[in-house]
């Protein structure tokens, strides 16, 4: 196991372009699971023997029909020895096969480094945003326009993931001119689940109308029409994926207000914008090179610190060229290199093999994949567990940390006096600082 563990970091990165390596890692995971099961069986048997030693054999009273022979120590030892032998043989075979992939031994960075970042919903300070002045003004001009005879106009912000669509919508939503021009402002995060009933209830709740869990669709639509009637409203539907025009029409028919009411939709898909409604489409482009570097420096260094490392800044400029102006990619790599002052660390990011992979439209950003690969193994496991949560769900830190604890995912040395809850909080802050949340 120790022989294999030394090359796991290299294997996980290289599997992206090597199908055989992916299969090998899957087989390795299966064997490790078998080993964990064996350890569990030993632990259960040890506990059983402790109970028998303390209280005597209670199998007749507790286990009923289970035969005492199933607890024969010799039978247990014989069964487990065969399991251990099988696991050892599988591990030896896997250890031999690793030579086929020319894997390098690497040591894992055990340090957790994070900085505090604000979590936002419909609000983000202007001072935290770089390079959106023109985009913001264009959207506000469209929203302030009185529109045509339709009582509700729709405007779209379209761009790939990580381009800053939500951030731009947040800036517009909180602009003083928008606040003064509309009677009601409503923010709804849509994501994949475009349910007319669910969205209508969310809009009703945000608009200040009465909402309860047992409301029918008839009650919701009556309340929503009554609440919005006579108001000039501004609704943001953030992160829309639905391409079904009929569902959109069903929702729009419920949104009737004063002339000049506006709906702002953010989406990754031009097709979503075309299917939903006619209206102006604002396509987001990448940040200019100057703004990219400014954002990168803000994330990679403490204030003013970059002046001490001109060579790192030069390497950073080359890294930024690979981000293609995507703010999320810039922030992610900046956070990844935060606190690292060795040139080799920066060069390894710049020259990583991931940049050579073909980037398809719906693929994860290479910068995010690279940042994930650089996570410590225990943080990867915690993030994998977190991915079981539905998209956009709100969670409490301690609930998630306790789930990590229950599954044995928090790493603590025997000599450490730090509480597991505090370690879990450190893990959360690290993942947050790297833009995984």
XYZ file of C-alpha atoms in Angstrom:
437
model
C 0.000 0.000 0.000
C 2.831 2.397 0.829
C 4.487 1.677 -2.542
C 1.281 2.549 -4.363
C 0.412 5.533 -2.172
C 3.606 7.326 -3.203
C 2.410 7.575 -6.817
C -1.293 8.265 -6.253
C -0.998 12.041 -6.673
C 0.714 11.636 -10.036
C -1.770 8.945 -11.085
C -4.820 11.072 -10.352
C -3.537 13.928 -12.514
C -2.441 11.718 -15.430
C -5.650 9.667 -15.554
C -7.373 12.571 -17.349
C -5.653 11.536 -20.595
C -5.050 7.818 -19.916
C -8.058 5.501 -19.849
C -5.967 2.550 -18.681
C -4.785 4.525 -15.666
C -8.394 5.360 -14.765
C -9.219 1.625 -14.778
C -6.138 0.887 -12.644
C -7.172 3.497 -10.063
C -10.680 2.006 -9.979
C -9.275 -1.453 -9.293
C -7.044 -0.015 -6.598
C -10.012 1.671 -4.939
C -11.935 -1.633 -4.932
C -9.030 -3.406 -3.182
C -8.721 -0.631 -0.605
C -12.449 -0.941 0.106
C -11.994 -4.684 0.614
C -9.157 -3.954 3.033
C -11.346 -1.496 4.939
C -14.084 -4.149 5.178
C -11.583 -6.619 6.651
C -10.520 -4.068 9.259
C -14.184 -3.500 10.124
C -14.706 -7.230 10.605
C -11.723 -7.413 12.953
C -13.037 -4.456 14.921
C -16.489 -6.047 15.265
C -14.966 -9.373 16.332
C -12.760 -7.625 18.902
C -15.812 -5.834 20.345
C -17.787 -9.096 20.411
C -15.038 -10.861 22.314
C -14.834 -7.958 24.762
C -18.562 -8.257 25.427
C -18.279 -12.036 25.913
C -15.352 -11.554 28.297
C -17.273 -8.978 30.339
C -20.822 -10.367 30.289
C -20.478 -13.949 29.130
C -21.888 -15.466 25.914
C -25.239 -13.704 25.289
C -25.759 -15.048 21.777
C -28.725 -17.238 22.817
C -30.649 -14.274 24.235
C -29.636 -11.618 21.727
C -28.980 -13.342 18.427
C -31.628 -16.026 18.667
C -31.372 -18.194 15.592
C -27.732 -17.433 14.785
C -25.573 -20.439 15.587
C -22.803 -20.135 18.148
C -20.544 -21.926 15.670
C -20.451 -18.736 13.593
C -18.336 -17.268 16.379
C -15.768 -20.073 16.335
C -12.403 -18.275 16.726
C -10.666 -20.804 14.504
C -13.312 -20.389 11.812
C -13.000 -16.618 12.022
C -9.210 -16.719 11.757
C -9.353 -19.104 8.793
C -11.864 -16.933 6.934
C -9.941 -13.715 7.566
C -6.582 -15.199 6.606
C -8.007 -16.091 3.185
C -9.396 -12.580 2.746
C -6.079 -10.987 3.726
C -4.182 -13.278 1.364
C -6.500 -12.304 -1.501
C -6.045 -8.594 -0.782
C -2.249 -8.932 -0.608
C -2.174 -10.767 -3.950
C -4.344 -8.089 -5.565
C -2.158 -5.302 -4.181
C 1.015 -7.016 -5.396
C -0.477 -7.332 -8.890
C -1.519 -3.673 -8.894
C 1.929 -2.637 -7.648
C 3.507 -4.478 -10.600
C 1.108 -2.887 -13.100
C 1.916 0.642 -11.933
C 5.225 0.387 -13.838
C 3.209 0.455 -17.083
C 2.140 4.048 -16.427
C 5.586 5.541 -15.580
C 4.256 7.225 -12.456
C 6.405 9.537 -10.348
C 6.545 9.513 -6.580
C 5.322 12.749 -5.004
C 4.938 14.079 -1.512
C 1.645 15.681 -0.545
C 1.401 19.259 0.685
C -0.111 18.887 4.145
C -0.469 22.593 4.848
C -3.883 24.195 4.782
C -3.722 27.862 3.836
C -6.796 30.006 3.534
C -7.924 33.559 3.786
C -11.334 34.785 4.781
C -13.778 35.589 1.956
C -17.294 36.910 2.124
C -20.089 34.638 0.920
C -22.679 36.576 -1.082
C -26.155 36.045 -2.474
C -27.839 39.025 -4.170
C -25.208 41.489 -2.956
C -21.549 41.994 -3.817
C -19.540 45.194 -3.070
C -18.427 47.182 -6.131
C -14.906 47.323 -4.665
C -14.623 43.511 -4.926
C -15.278 43.440 -8.669
C -12.828 44.164 -11.468
C -13.531 44.988 -15.109
C -17.350 45.137 -15.224
C -18.033 48.890 -15.474
C -19.093 48.892 -19.143
C -21.104 45.660 -18.814
C -22.950 47.021 -15.800
C -23.787 50.301 -17.531
C -25.090 48.509 -20.642
C -27.435 46.326 -18.570
C -28.697 49.290 -16.523
C -29.393 51.261 -19.719
C -31.531 48.367 -20.977
C -33.391 48.113 -17.660
C -34.099 51.837 -17.462
C -35.520 51.926 -20.995
C -39.337 52.117 -20.819
C -39.696 49.230 -23.267
C -42.435 48.454 -25.771
C -46.137 47.888 -25.214
C -45.445 44.668 -23.307
C -45.855 45.100 -19.567
C -42.774 42.925 -18.879
C -39.496 42.974 -20.840
C -36.824 40.288 -20.628
C -33.060 40.848 -20.825
C -30.419 38.085 -20.963
C -26.833 37.879 -19.721
C -25.114 34.977 -21.510
C -21.639 33.594 -20.896
C -19.714 30.427 -20.065
C -19.387 29.182 -16.493
C -17.120 31.339 -14.339
C -17.409 34.397 -16.582
C -19.120 36.491 -13.894
C -22.790 36.497 -14.938
C -24.105 36.274 -11.377
C -21.641 38.901 -10.130
C -22.762 41.317 -12.845
C -26.423 40.670 -12.007
C -25.660 41.322 -8.314
C -24.050 44.673 -9.127
C -27.016 45.716 -11.254
C -29.547 44.485 -8.680
C -28.052 46.711 -5.950
C -27.404 49.816 -8.034
C -29.153 52.895 -6.619
C -30.779 53.723 -9.957
C -32.418 50.292 -10.059
C -33.530 50.540 -6.434
C -35.218 53.894 -7.113
C -36.790 52.916 -10.456
C -38.581 49.715 -9.361
C -41.222 49.160 -6.689
C -40.083 45.588 -6.023
C -36.781 43.777 -6.566
C -36.816 39.985 -6.507
C -33.868 37.564 -6.713
C -34.405 33.866 -7.498
C -31.673 31.261 -8.063
C -33.146 28.824 -10.613
C -30.461 26.266 -11.645
C -31.572 22.975 -13.228
C -34.985 22.635 -11.551
C -37.228 24.950 -13.571
C -40.531 24.190 -11.803
C -43.194 26.834 -12.444
C -44.880 26.094 -9.106
C -41.620 26.255 -7.140
C -40.418 29.429 -8.862
C -43.802 31.120 -8.445
C -43.657 30.418 -4.693
C -40.086 31.757 -4.490
C -41.063 34.946 -6.330
C -44.156 35.367 -4.166
C -42.088 34.984 -0.996
C -39.421 37.465 -2.180
C -42.104 39.963 -3.221
C -43.519 40.025 0.307
C -46.646 37.983 -0.409
C -47.941 35.345 1.985
C -46.586 31.857 1.306
C -47.055 28.548 3.092
C -46.007 24.963 2.418
C -49.556 23.690 1.808
C -50.506 26.263 -0.846
C -51.923 24.919 -4.114
C -50.962 26.267 -7.524
C -54.250 28.184 -7.713
C -53.576 29.929 -4.417
C -49.997 30.728 -5.420
C -50.952 32.257 -8.751
C -53.792 34.298 -7.221
C -51.502 35.634 -4.506
C -48.697 36.347 -6.984
C -50.947 38.254 -9.391
C -52.404 40.245 -6.494
C -48.960 41.023 -5.048
C -47.410 42.174 -8.351
C -50.468 43.989 -9.690
C -49.803 47.709 -10.150
C -46.110 47.360 -9.282
C -43.134 47.977 -11.525
C -40.987 45.005 -10.575
C -37.478 43.835 -11.354
C -36.873 40.070 -11.158
C -33.502 38.333 -11.526
C -33.697 34.672 -12.572
C -30.147 33.516 -11.974
C -28.554 30.474 -13.653
C -31.360 29.270 -15.932
C -30.869 25.996 -17.828
C -34.418 25.233 -18.980
C -34.912 25.118 -22.770
C -38.630 24.224 -22.633
C -40.448 27.276 -23.955
C -43.833 26.107 -22.642
C -42.590 26.115 -19.049
C -41.252 29.619 -19.463
C -44.539 30.853 -20.928
C -46.383 29.271 -17.978
C -44.247 31.277 -15.542
C -44.292 34.530 -17.514
C -48.116 34.485 -17.654
C -48.092 34.805 -13.849
C -45.763 37.826 -13.848
C -47.998 40.763 -14.702
C -47.091 44.200 -13.360
C -46.905 47.827 -14.454
C -45.398 48.700 -17.818
C -41.638 48.961 -17.462
C -41.326 45.834 -15.327
C -38.192 43.863 -16.202
C -36.850 40.330 -15.890
C -33.092 39.776 -16.016
C -32.008 36.208 -16.849
C -28.482 34.819 -16.490
C -27.669 31.658 -18.449
C -24.778 29.794 -20.025
C -26.824 28.879 -23.086
C -27.663 31.028 -26.098
C -30.402 28.465 -26.852
C -32.065 29.131 -23.479
C -32.170 32.846 -24.288
C -33.594 32.203 -27.765
C -36.305 29.827 -26.492
C -37.452 31.819 -23.477
C -38.464 35.141 -24.974
C -37.471 37.824 -27.461
C -35.233 40.372 -25.808
C -31.760 41.905 -25.839
C -28.884 39.486 -25.167
C -25.741 40.782 -23.474
C -22.885 38.371 -24.162
C -20.119 38.475 -21.547
C -16.581 38.463 -22.881
C -13.395 37.689 -21.013
C -11.601 40.225 -18.850
C -8.900 42.319 -20.555
C -5.312 41.297 -19.836
C -4.740 44.216 -17.449
C -7.821 43.387 -15.368
C -6.915 39.673 -15.332
C -3.503 40.433 -13.872
C -4.960 42.839 -11.321
C -7.472 40.216 -10.109
C -4.793 37.508 -10.083
C -2.394 39.605 -7.981
C -5.183 40.412 -5.529
C -5.821 36.672 -5.020
C -2.222 35.400 -5.104
C -0.581 37.964 -2.813
C -1.291 39.991 0.264
C -1.626 43.723 -0.442
C 1.637 45.131 -1.834
C 3.461 41.802 -1.471
C 3.771 41.202 -5.218
C 6.364 43.978 -5.499
C 8.833 41.716 -3.661
C 8.441 38.920 -6.256
C 8.747 40.369 -9.792
C 9.725 36.959 -11.257
C 6.574 35.359 -9.846
C 4.478 38.160 -11.339
C 6.084 37.494 -14.753
C 5.205 33.797 -14.477
C 1.703 34.838 -13.336
C 1.254 36.823 -16.555
C 1.973 33.651 -18.558
C -0.505 31.687 -16.425
C -3.160 34.348 -17.056
C -2.866 33.834 -20.815
C -4.175 30.295 -20.294
C -7.242 31.542 -18.351
C -8.661 33.257 -21.464
C -10.144 36.091 -19.428
C -12.439 33.910 -17.290
C -12.598 35.563 -13.814
C -13.299 32.296 -11.961
C -10.219 30.683 -13.522
C -8.117 33.693 -12.562
C -9.382 33.689 -8.968
C -8.943 29.933 -8.636
C -5.319 29.899 -9.771
C -4.520 33.013 -7.745
C -5.896 31.344 -4.623
C -4.016 28.137 -5.460
C -0.697 30.015 -5.552
C -1.440 32.157 -2.502
C 1.400 31.916 0.070
C 3.671 30.042 -2.380
C 6.906 31.925 -3.066
C 8.993 29.213 -4.758
C 9.311 29.669 -8.532
C 9.004 25.910 -9.128
C 5.457 25.932 -7.699
C 4.394 28.645 -10.130
C 6.158 27.020 -13.075
C 4.445 23.667 -12.358
C 1.066 25.417 -12.713
C 2.087 27.228 -15.889
C 3.448 24.094 -17.587
C 0.855 21.581 -16.345
C -0.369 18.967 -18.832
C -4.008 19.898 -18.182
C -3.696 23.015 -20.354
C -3.022 20.778 -23.374
C -6.367 18.971 -23.128
C -9.127 19.851 -25.572
C -11.646 22.129 -23.872
C -15.236 21.289 -24.772
C -18.116 23.685 -24.166
C -19.615 21.926 -21.122
C -16.317 20.702 -19.617
C -15.077 21.844 -16.240
C -12.627 24.725 -16.536
C -9.009 23.466 -16.702
C -8.134 25.912 -13.907
C -10.704 24.298 -11.623
C -9.531 20.789 -12.475
C -5.953 21.869 -11.817
C -6.942 23.404 -8.482
C -8.772 20.194 -7.543
C -5.746 18.067 -8.435
C -3.603 20.198 -6.128
C -5.898 19.611 -3.141
C -4.673 17.312 -0.390
C -6.215 13.831 -0.575
C -8.315 14.369 2.548
C -9.737 17.631 1.149
C -10.636 15.823 -2.076
C -12.617 13.262 -0.078
C -14.433 15.993 1.839
C -15.273 17.824 -1.367
C -16.478 14.594 -2.974
C -18.811 14.065 -0.010
C -20.045 17.660 -0.284
C -20.923 17.061 -3.945
C -23.736 14.770 -2.758
C -25.666 17.892 -1.714
C -28.147 19.173 -4.336
C -27.002 22.225 -6.281
C -27.680 25.617 -4.617
C -28.882 24.084 -1.350
C -28.209 26.078 1.800
C -26.407 24.134 4.497
C -25.072 24.776 7.986
C -21.330 24.436 8.479
C -21.643 22.243 11.559
C -24.088 19.847 9.863
C -21.591 19.243 7.059
C -18.644 18.986 9.463
C -20.456 16.399 11.576
C -21.157 14.342 8.439
C -17.445 14.500 7.604
C -16.658 13.411 11.157
C -19.129 10.503 11.030
C -17.494 9.216 7.847
C -13.955 9.536 9.210
C -12.910 12.167 6.656
C -11.263 14.656 9.039
C -7.532 14.065 9.439
C -6.051 14.459 12.920
C -2.658 13.327 14.183
C -2.493 11.331 17.415
C -0.602 14.111 19.189
C -2.887 16.934 18.042
C -5.068 18.644 20.643
C -7.201 20.439 18.034
C -10.885 19.460 18.092
C -12.270 17.725 14.992
C -14.896 20.455 14.642
C -12.110 23.057 14.329
C -10.318 20.920 11.726
C -13.587 20.699 9.769
C -13.933 24.481 9.904
C -10.387 24.803 8.501
C -11.317 22.458 5.648
C -14.397 24.539 4.819
C -12.408 27.773 4.743
C -9.771 26.216 2.517
C -12.342 24.999 -0.020
C -14.079 28.375 0.109
C -10.869 30.286 -0.499
C -10.191 28.149 -3.586
C -13.627 28.941 -5.086
C -15.017 25.405 -4.695
C -18.049 26.822 -2.859
